[in-house]
Amino acid sequence: MNESLISPFNFSHPTAVQTSLYALGSFARFDPSGRFVGVGRFDGLATIWDLETKAAVRWLDGHVKAVTSLDWSRHSRYVLTSSKDWNVIVWDLASLRSIREIALLNTGEVYLVDLRPNHRSRTELYEPDGDEDGTEGQSSRRYAMTVARFDPSGKYVFVGTSGGYILVFNTRTKAMIARHRIAGGAGTIKGMDFAKNGRRLVTNSSDRTLRQFIVPHYPRSSETGGEIFIEQELEPTHRFNDPINKTAWHAVSYSPDGEWLAGGAADAANHKIYIWDISNDGQFASTLDGGREPLAHLHWHPSKASIASTTNQGNILIWHSPNAERWGAFAGGFEEVDENVEYEEREDEFDIEDEAEILRRKKEAEQDDVDIDTIDGETTDARGHPALNGVHASNGSGGHGIGIGGNFDEDMKWADEDADDDLGVWKMKILMDDDDITPKQFSKDRKLVNLFSRGDRVAIGASGGKDSTVLAYVLKTLNERYDYGLHLFLLSIDEGITGYRDDSLETVKRNQQQYDMPLKILSYDELYGWTMDRIVSQIGKKNNCTFCGVFRRQALDRGAAMLNVDHIVTGHNADDIAETVLMNIMRGDIARLGRCTSIVTQGEDTIKRSKPFKYAYEKEIVMYAYFKKLDYFSTECIYSPDAYRGHARTFLKDLEAARPSAIIDIIHSGEAFEVREEIKATQKVQRTCKRCGYMSSNDLCKACTLLEGLERGMASSGITDRARKKLDAEGPSPENLRTIPFYQPPFCWSLCDKKPMRMAGLVIRF
């Protein structure tokens, strides 16, 4: 949806899942711009996801154990990660490398580390002893520090302890300036979050209660000398809990305007997010249900009604608030109506205006003076951040040494001295062009499989459509750039569909010239003696995809055998895979359901086949082909809409409209299916067809069965063994029917002299 069409006054809390990211993460945090999400993973990796392309754009590999926390710098250039391996790493996203590594060997302690080049230091923040006069009620016991957060201004560090205390430290002086005891006791403080203005604080405690406080005003260090600290009991303004289920909380987060509070429930069976309306005296607003995968973490978007919640299975759910488009924001004279009305035009509305009059008004407008010196109100920089007179605003009250009321504040100015390169004009470079993809980034964490070996002869199933054209372009580009040593061929199957395949083959022939690849075209008529036009005229349009799919699969193998290739790659995308999963579920086809989501399939007598675009959405491939200006054929098969797959495609699009992540979710569900051993034992053993030699689990393969039905004039998709015996007795005999030539598997190349090459499923990046 165009953001300019959304009313800014309709800000609410999220209500529905917009999309999901299969990120294998334990938590996720938005960056300050809200476009990127940083994800910490159980395997020690940290990844940066772009929410516009739904793809990972950075892979930060430096930890050896699970990542425990992640935070962003002010302008998103630097990312800090910590891990259970006792290391803290600061990453520079501009150079894709770590710039600092900090080793910590203790627990329950807080260190403030200054990373400025000329001020590098590491200072432990500690709680001083009680007053020397032994003030009554003051305990000298020190509790372990369990959580630490900067306030939005960066002037203070708030630390929660296992005893329920909140300690406040001055960032510049490193001295403790306040110690707060929570009224009534709270137990161990597990987490905290600030409202964007820094005036409100919410804590998550071990007593299963969220508490909101008004943050007190602390005197400047210059006024106190930094030698005394405030002892004050904090009384919560609101308490939030689940009085019925007594649910604990994994995470808590404020909305950007501070009017909503989200709490992630520690429910072992459900993914629950509770929303409270702070502006309405903290009233409970709603519960968001994210399914059966329990919640592990959540974080609210810095400027929108959006939440990123993480499941215990590693999926990231992006929640949003569906809004009606406000077209009046796009065109001031646009009038929105709820029903059709008859438009009454003005008398002169569509009159042709005098060109001389238009030219005269244009010249008068050009003569007017334009004020280029005055800056009106708040502007934004290239990343959309608010800027004040060309200077980027800081995340809290005041900025760049200017405090509330315009007074100089040394507690804020010191951090801008000897500043780093995290400037407001910096913009993260997205991996858009092929030049930005290196072999390491290309294959990182992509369900790695050894797809190719050096010297492999690879046949690309080329139909002339967008998928096969993009596949041929990407394979050729990477093969030449990184010297994979592959011998690439184009293999096309002519099904004999007038007005569709004959036109698309012309595109394939042009691609042959453009990519300089050998081309082999094998037709149904040549192989089976039938064309799809003849088949449809006999059986109708209902089951024509069954015939075409079976014949095409065997034709690809036979064409590849003629080319003597080692590998066939096809352009099946994520939409195609999801459709196949749905069709196999509805047909109850367990055997095909177990293998339809595999990237690589291969039998003993068949050529290795793979689907590199398994995780690439159809729309992504279309966009890539469009922006690369590739020559492809875009007309849909004329028999597809009436076929079973056409109905499955329509159903899938309806699912995607209701849940945008439906396609990838269906694929992951298909991957998770496991066939029990007792079911596998009942399935037929794979062997070869007695008539044509192609692989089959029966005496005759599916292609021979379908072809025999066509030859006998049967308008059905197959013949049973009992019916075949009866037909054989009536004639004609099978010897008088057309059959498929006997299949000869290709020569098995020895891999002893080939260098294995690790590549992943191709992923298009924008």
XYZ file of N, CA and C in Angstrom, residues 19-20 54 109 138 141 162 196 225-226 292 302 317 322 354 364 370 460 474 503 518 550 579 632 649 679 684 717:
84
model
N 3.204 -10.511 7.101
C 4.093 -11.469 6.456
C 4.902 -12.183 7.524
N 5.606 -13.212 7.137
C 6.486 -13.926 8.061
C 7.822 -14.174 7.381
N 11.867 -8.635 1.624
C 11.706 -9.863 2.428
C 12.906 -10.800 2.259
N 27.294 -8.357 35.839
C 27.959 -7.064 35.914
C 27.682 -6.284 34.645
N 18.192 1.226 54.694
C 19.087 1.083 53.551
C 19.910 -0.192 53.694
N 23.386 -4.762 51.009
C 23.531 -5.911 50.122
C 23.477 -5.462 48.668
N 18.460 -8.191 40.451
C 17.708 -9.358 40.908
C 16.918 -9.068 42.170
N 9.136 6.686 23.709
C 10.065 7.399 22.834
C 10.519 8.729 23.414
N 27.942 17.637 41.329
C 29.338 17.273 41.495
C 29.586 15.799 41.293
N 28.542 15.020 41.029
C 28.688 13.598 40.756
C 29.055 12.772 41.963
N 0.166 -21.454 16.826
C 0.565 -22.458 17.813
C 2.047 -22.432 18.156
N 9.599 1.521 15.035
C 9.886 2.860 15.576
C 8.960 3.963 15.096
N 7.232 -13.006 12.724
C 5.923 -12.548 12.254
C 5.904 -11.029 12.261
N -4.187 -3.024 9.069
C -4.724 -2.697 7.739
C -5.493 -1.385 7.780
N -7.217 27.755 -24.161
C -6.382 28.456 -25.130
C -4.904 28.280 -24.758
N 4.347 34.227 -16.320
C 4.148 35.031 -15.115
C 4.626 34.284 -13.874
N 11.528 33.197 -5.811
C 11.445 31.977 -5.020
C 12.357 32.107 -3.816
N 19.221 -26.662 -19.134
C 18.247 -25.742 -18.547
C 16.916 -25.948 -19.256
N 20.850 -16.020 -15.069
C 21.616 -16.047 -13.819
C 22.702 -17.123 -13.869
N 4.709 -19.862 -30.288
C 5.189 -18.493 -30.085
C 6.306 -18.444 -29.049
N 23.877 -23.905 -26.782
C 23.266 -24.884 -27.691
C 21.810 -25.139 -27.298
N 2.991 -35.503 -17.085
C 3.659 -36.805 -17.190
C 4.511 -36.871 -18.452
N 1.684 -24.666 -5.003
C 0.550 -25.256 -5.713
C 0.652 -26.786 -5.721
N 11.436 -12.373 -22.630
C 10.714 -13.585 -22.233
C 9.278 -13.525 -22.731
N -4.165 -22.805 -8.266
C -3.501 -21.500 -8.316
C -4.444 -20.399 -7.832
N 4.218 -46.697 6.763
C 3.589 -46.264 5.510
C 4.551 -46.473 4.345
N 5.071 -48.955 -3.170
C 5.663 -49.827 -4.179
C 7.133 -49.485 -4.405
N -7.807 -40.726 -17.816
C -6.393 -40.482 -17.555
C -5.610 -41.757 -17.312
